[in-house]
Backbone as numpy.savetxt, mean C-alpha at the origin, in Angstrom:
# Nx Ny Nz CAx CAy CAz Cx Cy Cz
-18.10 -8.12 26.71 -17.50 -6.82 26.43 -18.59 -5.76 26.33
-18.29 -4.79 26.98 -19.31 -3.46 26.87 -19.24 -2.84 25.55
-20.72 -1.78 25.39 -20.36 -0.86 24.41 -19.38 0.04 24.46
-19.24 0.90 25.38 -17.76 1.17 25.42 -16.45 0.73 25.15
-16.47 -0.85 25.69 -15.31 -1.16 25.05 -15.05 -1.83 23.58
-16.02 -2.06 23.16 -16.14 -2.28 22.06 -15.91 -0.58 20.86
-16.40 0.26 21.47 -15.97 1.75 20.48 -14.51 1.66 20.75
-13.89 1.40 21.76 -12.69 1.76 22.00 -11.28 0.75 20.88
-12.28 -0.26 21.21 -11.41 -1.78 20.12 -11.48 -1.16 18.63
-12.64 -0.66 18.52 -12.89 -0.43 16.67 -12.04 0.73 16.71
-11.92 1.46 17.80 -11.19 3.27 17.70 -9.80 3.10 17.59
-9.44 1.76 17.80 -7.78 1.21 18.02 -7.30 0.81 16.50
-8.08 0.00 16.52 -8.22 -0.84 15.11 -8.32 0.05 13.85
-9.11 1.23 13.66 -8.97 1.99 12.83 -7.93 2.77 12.65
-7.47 3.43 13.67 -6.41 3.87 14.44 -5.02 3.28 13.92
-4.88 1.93 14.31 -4.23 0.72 13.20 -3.96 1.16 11.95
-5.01 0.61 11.67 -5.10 0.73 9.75 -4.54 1.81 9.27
-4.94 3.31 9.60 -4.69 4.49 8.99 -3.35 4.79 9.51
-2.48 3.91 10.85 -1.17 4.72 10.70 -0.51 3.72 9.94
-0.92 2.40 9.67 -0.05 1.22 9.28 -0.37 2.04 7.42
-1.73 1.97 7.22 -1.76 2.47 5.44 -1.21 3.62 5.10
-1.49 4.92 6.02 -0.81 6.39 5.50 0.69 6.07 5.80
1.39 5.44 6.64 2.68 5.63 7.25 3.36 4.64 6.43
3.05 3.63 5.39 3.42 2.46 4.92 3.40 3.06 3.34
2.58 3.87 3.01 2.43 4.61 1.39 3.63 5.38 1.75
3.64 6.43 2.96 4.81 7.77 2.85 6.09 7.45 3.00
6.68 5.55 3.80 7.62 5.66 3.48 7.93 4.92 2.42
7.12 4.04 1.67 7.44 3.55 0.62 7.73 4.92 -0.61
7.05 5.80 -0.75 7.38 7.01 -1.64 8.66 7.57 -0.66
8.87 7.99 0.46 10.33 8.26 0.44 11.22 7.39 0.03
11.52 6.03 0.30 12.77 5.55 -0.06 12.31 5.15 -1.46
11.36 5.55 -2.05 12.21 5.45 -4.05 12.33 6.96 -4.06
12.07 7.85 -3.47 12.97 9.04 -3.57 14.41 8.90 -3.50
14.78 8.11 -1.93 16.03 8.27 -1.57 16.16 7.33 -2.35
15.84 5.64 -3.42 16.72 5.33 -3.80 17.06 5.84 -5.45
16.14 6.50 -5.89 16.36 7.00 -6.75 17.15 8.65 -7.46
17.04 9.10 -6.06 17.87 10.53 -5.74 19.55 9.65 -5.56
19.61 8.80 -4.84 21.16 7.66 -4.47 21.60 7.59 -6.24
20.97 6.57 -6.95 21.52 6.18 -7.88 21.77 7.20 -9.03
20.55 8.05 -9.29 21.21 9.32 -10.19 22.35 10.42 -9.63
22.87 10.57 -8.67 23.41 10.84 -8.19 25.33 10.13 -8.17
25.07 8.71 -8.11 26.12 8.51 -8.12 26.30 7.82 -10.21
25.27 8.01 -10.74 25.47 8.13 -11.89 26.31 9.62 -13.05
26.05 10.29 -12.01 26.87 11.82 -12.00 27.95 11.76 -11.74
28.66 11.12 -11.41 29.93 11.00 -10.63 30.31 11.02 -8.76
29.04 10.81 -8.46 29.14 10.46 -6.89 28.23 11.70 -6.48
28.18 11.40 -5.09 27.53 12.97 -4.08 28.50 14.06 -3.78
27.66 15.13 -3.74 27.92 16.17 -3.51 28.03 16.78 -2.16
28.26 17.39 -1.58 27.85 17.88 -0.53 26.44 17.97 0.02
26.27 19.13 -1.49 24.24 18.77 -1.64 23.71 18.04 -1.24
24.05 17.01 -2.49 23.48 16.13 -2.73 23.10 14.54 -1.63
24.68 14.87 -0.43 24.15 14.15 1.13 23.84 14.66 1.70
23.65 16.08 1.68 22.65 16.81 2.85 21.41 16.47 2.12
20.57 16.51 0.86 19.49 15.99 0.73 19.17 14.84 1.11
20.01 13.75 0.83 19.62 11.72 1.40 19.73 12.51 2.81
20.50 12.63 3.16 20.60 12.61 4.58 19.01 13.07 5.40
18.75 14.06 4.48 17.31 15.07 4.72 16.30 13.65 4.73
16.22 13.46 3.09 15.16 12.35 3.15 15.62 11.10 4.38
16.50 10.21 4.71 17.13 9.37 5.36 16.04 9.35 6.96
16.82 10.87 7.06 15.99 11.41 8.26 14.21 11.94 7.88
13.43 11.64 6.99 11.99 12.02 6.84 11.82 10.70 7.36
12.76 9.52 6.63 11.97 8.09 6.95 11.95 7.33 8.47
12.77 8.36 9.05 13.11 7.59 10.40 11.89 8.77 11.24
11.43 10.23 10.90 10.62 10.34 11.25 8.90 10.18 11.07
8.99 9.64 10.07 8.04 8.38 10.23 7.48 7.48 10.90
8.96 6.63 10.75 9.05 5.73 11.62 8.52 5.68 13.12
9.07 6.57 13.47 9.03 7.31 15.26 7.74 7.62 15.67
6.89 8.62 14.38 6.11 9.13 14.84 4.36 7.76 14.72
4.88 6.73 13.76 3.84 5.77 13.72 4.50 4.81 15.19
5.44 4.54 15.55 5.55 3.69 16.87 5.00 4.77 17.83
4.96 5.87 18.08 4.96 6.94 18.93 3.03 7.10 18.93
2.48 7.10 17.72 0.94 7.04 17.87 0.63 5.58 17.67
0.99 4.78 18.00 0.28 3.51 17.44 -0.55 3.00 19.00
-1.69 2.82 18.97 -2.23 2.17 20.24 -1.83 1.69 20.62
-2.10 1.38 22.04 -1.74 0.38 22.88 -3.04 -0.66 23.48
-2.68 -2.30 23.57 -3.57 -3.28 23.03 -4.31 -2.96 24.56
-5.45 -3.41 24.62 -6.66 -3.26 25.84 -6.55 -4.46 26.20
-5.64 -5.48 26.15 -5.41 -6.12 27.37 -6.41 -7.39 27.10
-7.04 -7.61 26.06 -8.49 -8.76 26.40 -7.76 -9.55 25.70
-8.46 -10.88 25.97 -7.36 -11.87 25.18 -7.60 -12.01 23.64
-7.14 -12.60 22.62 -7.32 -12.49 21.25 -7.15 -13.97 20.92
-8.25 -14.15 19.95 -8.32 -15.59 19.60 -6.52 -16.23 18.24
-6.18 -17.29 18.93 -5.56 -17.80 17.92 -5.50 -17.30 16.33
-6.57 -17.39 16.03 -6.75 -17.17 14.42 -6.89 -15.97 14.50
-7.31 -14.90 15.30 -7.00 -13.43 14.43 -5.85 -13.02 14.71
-4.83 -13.29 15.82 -3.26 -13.55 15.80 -2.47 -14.12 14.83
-2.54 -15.03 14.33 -2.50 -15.65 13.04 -2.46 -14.36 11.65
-4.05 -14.21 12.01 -4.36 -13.24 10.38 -3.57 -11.75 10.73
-3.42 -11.44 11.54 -2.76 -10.40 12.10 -1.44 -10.50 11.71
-0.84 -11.62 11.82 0.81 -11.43 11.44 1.03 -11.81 9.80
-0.29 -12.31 9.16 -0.15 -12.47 7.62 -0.04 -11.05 7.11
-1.10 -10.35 8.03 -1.66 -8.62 7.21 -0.34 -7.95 7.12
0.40 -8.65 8.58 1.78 -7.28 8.37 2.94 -8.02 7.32
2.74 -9.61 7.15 3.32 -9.96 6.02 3.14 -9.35 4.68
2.13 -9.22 4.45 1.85 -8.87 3.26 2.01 -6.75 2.84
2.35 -6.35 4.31 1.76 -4.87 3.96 4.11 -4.61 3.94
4.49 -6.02 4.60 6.16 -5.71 4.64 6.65 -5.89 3.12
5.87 -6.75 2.87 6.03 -7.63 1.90 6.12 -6.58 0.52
4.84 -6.02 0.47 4.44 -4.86 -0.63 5.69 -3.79 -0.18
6.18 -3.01 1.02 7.12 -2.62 0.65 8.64 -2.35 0.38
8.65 -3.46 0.78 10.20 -4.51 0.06 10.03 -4.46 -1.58
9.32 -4.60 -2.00 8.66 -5.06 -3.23 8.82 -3.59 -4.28
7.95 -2.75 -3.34 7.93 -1.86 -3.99 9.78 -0.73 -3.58
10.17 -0.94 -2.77 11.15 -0.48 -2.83 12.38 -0.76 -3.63
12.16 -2.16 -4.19 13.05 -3.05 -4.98 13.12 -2.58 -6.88
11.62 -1.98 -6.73 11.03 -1.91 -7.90 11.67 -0.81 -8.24
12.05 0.40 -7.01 12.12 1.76 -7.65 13.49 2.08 -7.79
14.66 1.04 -7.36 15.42 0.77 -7.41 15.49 0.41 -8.21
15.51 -0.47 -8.89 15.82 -1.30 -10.24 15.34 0.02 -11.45
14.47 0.26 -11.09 13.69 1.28 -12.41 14.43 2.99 -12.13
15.31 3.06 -11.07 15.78 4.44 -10.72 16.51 4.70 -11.99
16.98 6.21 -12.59 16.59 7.25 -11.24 15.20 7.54 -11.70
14.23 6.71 -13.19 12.91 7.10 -13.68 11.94 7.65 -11.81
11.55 8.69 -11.55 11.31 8.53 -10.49 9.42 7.88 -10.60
9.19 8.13 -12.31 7.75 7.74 -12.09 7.52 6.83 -12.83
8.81 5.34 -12.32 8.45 4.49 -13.32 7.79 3.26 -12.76
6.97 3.48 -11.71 5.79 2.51 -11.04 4.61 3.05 -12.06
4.22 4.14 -12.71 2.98 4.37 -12.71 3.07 4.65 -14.68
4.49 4.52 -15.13 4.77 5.03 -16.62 4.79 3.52 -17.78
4.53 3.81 -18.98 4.77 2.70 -19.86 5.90 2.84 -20.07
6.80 3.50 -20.02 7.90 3.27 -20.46 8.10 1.78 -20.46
9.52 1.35 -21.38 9.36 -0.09 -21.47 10.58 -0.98 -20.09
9.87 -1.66 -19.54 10.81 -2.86 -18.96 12.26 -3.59 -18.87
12.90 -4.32 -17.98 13.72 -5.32 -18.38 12.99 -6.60 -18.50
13.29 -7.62 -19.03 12.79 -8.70 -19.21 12.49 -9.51 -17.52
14.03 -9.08 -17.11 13.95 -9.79 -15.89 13.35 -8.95 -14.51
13.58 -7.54 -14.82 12.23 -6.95 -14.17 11.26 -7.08 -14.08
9.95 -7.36 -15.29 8.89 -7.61 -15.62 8.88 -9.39 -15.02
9.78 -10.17 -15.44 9.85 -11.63 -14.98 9.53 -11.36 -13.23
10.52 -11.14 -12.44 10.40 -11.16 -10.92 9.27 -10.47 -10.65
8.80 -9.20 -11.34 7.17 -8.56 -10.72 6.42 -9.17 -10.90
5.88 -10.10 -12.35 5.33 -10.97 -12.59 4.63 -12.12 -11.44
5.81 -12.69 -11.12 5.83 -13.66 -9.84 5.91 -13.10 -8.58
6.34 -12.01 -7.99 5.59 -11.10 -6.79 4.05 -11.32 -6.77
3.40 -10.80 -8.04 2.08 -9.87 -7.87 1.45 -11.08 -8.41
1.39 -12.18 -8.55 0.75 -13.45 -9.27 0.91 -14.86 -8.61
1.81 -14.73 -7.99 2.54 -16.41 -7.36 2.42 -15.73 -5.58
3.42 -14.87 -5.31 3.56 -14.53 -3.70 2.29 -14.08 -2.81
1.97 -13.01 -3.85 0.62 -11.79 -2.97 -0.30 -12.75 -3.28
-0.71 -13.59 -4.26 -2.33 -14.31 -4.20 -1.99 -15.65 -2.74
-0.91 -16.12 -2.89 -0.28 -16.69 -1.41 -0.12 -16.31 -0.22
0.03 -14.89 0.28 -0.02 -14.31 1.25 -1.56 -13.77 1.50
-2.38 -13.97 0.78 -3.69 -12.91 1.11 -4.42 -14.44 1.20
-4.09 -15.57 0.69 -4.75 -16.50 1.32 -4.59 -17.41 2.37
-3.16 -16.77 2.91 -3.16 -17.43 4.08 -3.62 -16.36 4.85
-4.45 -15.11 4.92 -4.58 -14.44 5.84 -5.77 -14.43 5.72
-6.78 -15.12 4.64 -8.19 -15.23 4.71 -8.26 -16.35 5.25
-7.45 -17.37 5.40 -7.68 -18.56 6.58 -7.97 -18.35 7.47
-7.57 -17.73 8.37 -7.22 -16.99 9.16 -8.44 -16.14 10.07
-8.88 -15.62 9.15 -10.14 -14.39 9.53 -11.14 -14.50 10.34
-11.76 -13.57 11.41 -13.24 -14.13 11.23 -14.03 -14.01 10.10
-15.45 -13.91 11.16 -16.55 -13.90 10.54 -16.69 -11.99 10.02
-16.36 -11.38 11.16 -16.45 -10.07 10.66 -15.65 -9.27 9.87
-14.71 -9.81 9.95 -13.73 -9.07 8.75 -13.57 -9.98 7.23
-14.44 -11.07 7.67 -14.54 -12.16 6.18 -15.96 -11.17 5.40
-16.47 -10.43 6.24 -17.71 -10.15 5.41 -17.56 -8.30 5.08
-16.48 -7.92 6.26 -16.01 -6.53 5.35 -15.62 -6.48 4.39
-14.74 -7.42 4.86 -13.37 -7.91 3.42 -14.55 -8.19 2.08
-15.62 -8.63 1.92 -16.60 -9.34 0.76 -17.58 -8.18 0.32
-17.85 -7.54 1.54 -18.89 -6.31 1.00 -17.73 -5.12 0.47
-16.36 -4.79 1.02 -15.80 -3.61 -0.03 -15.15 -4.21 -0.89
-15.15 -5.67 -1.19 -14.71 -5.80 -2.57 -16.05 -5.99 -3.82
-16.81 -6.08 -3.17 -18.35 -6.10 -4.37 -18.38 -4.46 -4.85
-18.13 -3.43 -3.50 -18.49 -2.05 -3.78 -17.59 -1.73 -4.95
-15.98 -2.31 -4.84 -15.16 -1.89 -5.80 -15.07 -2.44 -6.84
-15.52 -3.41 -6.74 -15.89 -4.14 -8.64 -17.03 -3.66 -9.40
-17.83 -2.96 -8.07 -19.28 -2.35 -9.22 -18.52 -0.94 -9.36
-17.43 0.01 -8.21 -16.99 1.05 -9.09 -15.85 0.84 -9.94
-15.75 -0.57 -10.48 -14.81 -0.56 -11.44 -15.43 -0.74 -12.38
-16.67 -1.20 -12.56 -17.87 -1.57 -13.75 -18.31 -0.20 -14.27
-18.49 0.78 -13.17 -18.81 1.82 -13.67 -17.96 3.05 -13.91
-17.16 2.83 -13.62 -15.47 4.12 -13.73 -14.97 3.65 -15.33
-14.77 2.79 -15.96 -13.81 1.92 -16.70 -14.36 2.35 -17.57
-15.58 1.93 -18.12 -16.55 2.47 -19.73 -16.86 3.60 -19.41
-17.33 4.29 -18.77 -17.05 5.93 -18.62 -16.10 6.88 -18.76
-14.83 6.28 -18.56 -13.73 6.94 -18.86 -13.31 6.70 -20.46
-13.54 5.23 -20.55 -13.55 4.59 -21.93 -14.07 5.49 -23.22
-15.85 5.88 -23.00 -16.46 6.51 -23.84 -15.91 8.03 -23.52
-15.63 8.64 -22.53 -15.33 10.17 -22.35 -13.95 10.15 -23.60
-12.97 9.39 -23.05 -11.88 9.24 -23.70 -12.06 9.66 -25.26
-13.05 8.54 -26.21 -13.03 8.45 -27.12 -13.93 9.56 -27.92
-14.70 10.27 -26.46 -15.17 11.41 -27.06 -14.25 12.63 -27.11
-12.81 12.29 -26.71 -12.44 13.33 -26.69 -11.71 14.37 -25.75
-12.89 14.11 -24.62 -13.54 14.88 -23.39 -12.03 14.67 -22.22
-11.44 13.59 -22.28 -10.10 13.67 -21.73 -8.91 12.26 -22.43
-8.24 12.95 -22.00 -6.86 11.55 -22.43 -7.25 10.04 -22.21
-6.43 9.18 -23.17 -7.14 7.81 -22.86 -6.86 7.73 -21.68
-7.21 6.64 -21.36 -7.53 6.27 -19.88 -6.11 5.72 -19.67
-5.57 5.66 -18.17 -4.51 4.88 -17.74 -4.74 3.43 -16.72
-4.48 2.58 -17.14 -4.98 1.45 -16.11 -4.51 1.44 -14.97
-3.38 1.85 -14.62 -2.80 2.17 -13.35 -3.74 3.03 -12.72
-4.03 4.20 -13.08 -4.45 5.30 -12.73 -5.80 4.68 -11.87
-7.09 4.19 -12.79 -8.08 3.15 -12.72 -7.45 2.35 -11.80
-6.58 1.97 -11.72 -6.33 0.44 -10.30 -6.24 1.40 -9.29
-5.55 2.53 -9.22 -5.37 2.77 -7.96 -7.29 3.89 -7.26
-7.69 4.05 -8.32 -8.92 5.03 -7.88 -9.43 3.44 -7.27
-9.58 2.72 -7.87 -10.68 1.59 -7.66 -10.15 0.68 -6.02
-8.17 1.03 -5.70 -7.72 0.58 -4.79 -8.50 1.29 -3.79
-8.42 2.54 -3.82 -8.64 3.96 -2.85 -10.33 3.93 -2.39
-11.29 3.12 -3.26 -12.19 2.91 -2.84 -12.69 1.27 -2.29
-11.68 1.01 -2.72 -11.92 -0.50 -1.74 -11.48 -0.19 -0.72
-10.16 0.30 -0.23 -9.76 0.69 1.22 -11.24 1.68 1.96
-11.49 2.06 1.39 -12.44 3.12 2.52 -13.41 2.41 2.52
-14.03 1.99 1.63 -15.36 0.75 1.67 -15.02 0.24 3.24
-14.03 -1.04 3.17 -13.35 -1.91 4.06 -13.10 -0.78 5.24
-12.66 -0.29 4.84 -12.32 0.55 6.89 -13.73 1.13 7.15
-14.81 1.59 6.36 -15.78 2.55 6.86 -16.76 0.86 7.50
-16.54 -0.33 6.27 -17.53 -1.19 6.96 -17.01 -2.38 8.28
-15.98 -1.74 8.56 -15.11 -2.44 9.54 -15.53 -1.92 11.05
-15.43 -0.83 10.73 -14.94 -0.10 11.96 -16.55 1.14 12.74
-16.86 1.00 11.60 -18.36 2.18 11.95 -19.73 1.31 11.58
């Protein structure tokens, strides 16, 4: 394979990632809109006129989504692809379907709270039970059948942006910790912390993937 075609594979592949991650966050936040705009809604006594020209509005954001990630998504260059990254390839989209089933289930059950992924508010028993076993039993099962799977080069992206994000979780966590207690801002939120520390493992991993 040339250098050229090799920029072109990583230009695909990145290409990948950012419509599968941006397009996979925006419609998971639309449909706990729409399912949480649905259920307070018919907790009111049903829809309104409004109130289905709005679903209908959102309904239609998610299908243009949809359209517009099949509509930019590359098209494959044709070289052949080994067994095993075919393989790890159909775990990744297991796991990225997987998360938003999951998370769509969640915002449902917790509707119409629209910010009750990221709030303490308190639980159902059997809510907290089924997330429990999602995020502990399924996802540590799905991410290891897709490290079977891997090469050599995405076994060692995958290892260098998770070292980057455990040392910025070493150093984000007691910093916020001591600011906190000085005062200097609100305690800290662990959610908040998972997702800064998510947001820099993803870019770690795509910047040492792809460039």
């Amino acid at each position: 394979m040339t250098k050229p075609d090799e920029n072109a594979d990583s230009y695909s592949g990145l290409r990948r990632s950012l419509i599968g991650g941006i397009g996979g966050i925006t419609l998971l936040f639309l449909a706990g809109v729409l399912a949480g705009y649905s259920v307070a809604t018919l907790e009111h006594g049903g829809p309104t006129l409004k109130d289905a020209a709005v679903m209908v509005a959102i309904f239609g954001m998610i299908l243009a989504v949809c359209l517009a990630g099949w509509k930019l998504w590359p098209e494959t260059s044709g070289e052949p692809i080994a067994p095993s990254t075919k393989r790890a390839r159909k775990w990744m989209y297991a796991i990225i379907g997987f998360s938003l089933v999951a998370g769509m289930g969640f915002a449902v059950i917790e509707a119409p709270d629209a910010n009750a992924l990221y709030s303490n508010a308190p639980i159902g028993p059997m809510v907290a039970m089924l997330a429990l076993v999602f995020w502990l039993v399924i996802t540590p099962a799905l991410g290891w059948a897709w490290w079977r799977n891997v090469d050599e080069l995405e076994a060692s992206a995958y290892l260098e942006s998770s070292a980057i994000a455990i040392h910025a979780y070493f150093m984000i966590v007691p910093a916020l910790w001591l600011a906190s207690r000085a005062g200097w801002i609100p305690a800290q939120d662990p959610m908040i912390v998972f997702l800064i520390v998510t947001v820099i493992w993803s870019v770690a991993w795509l910047y040492r993937k792809y460039f």
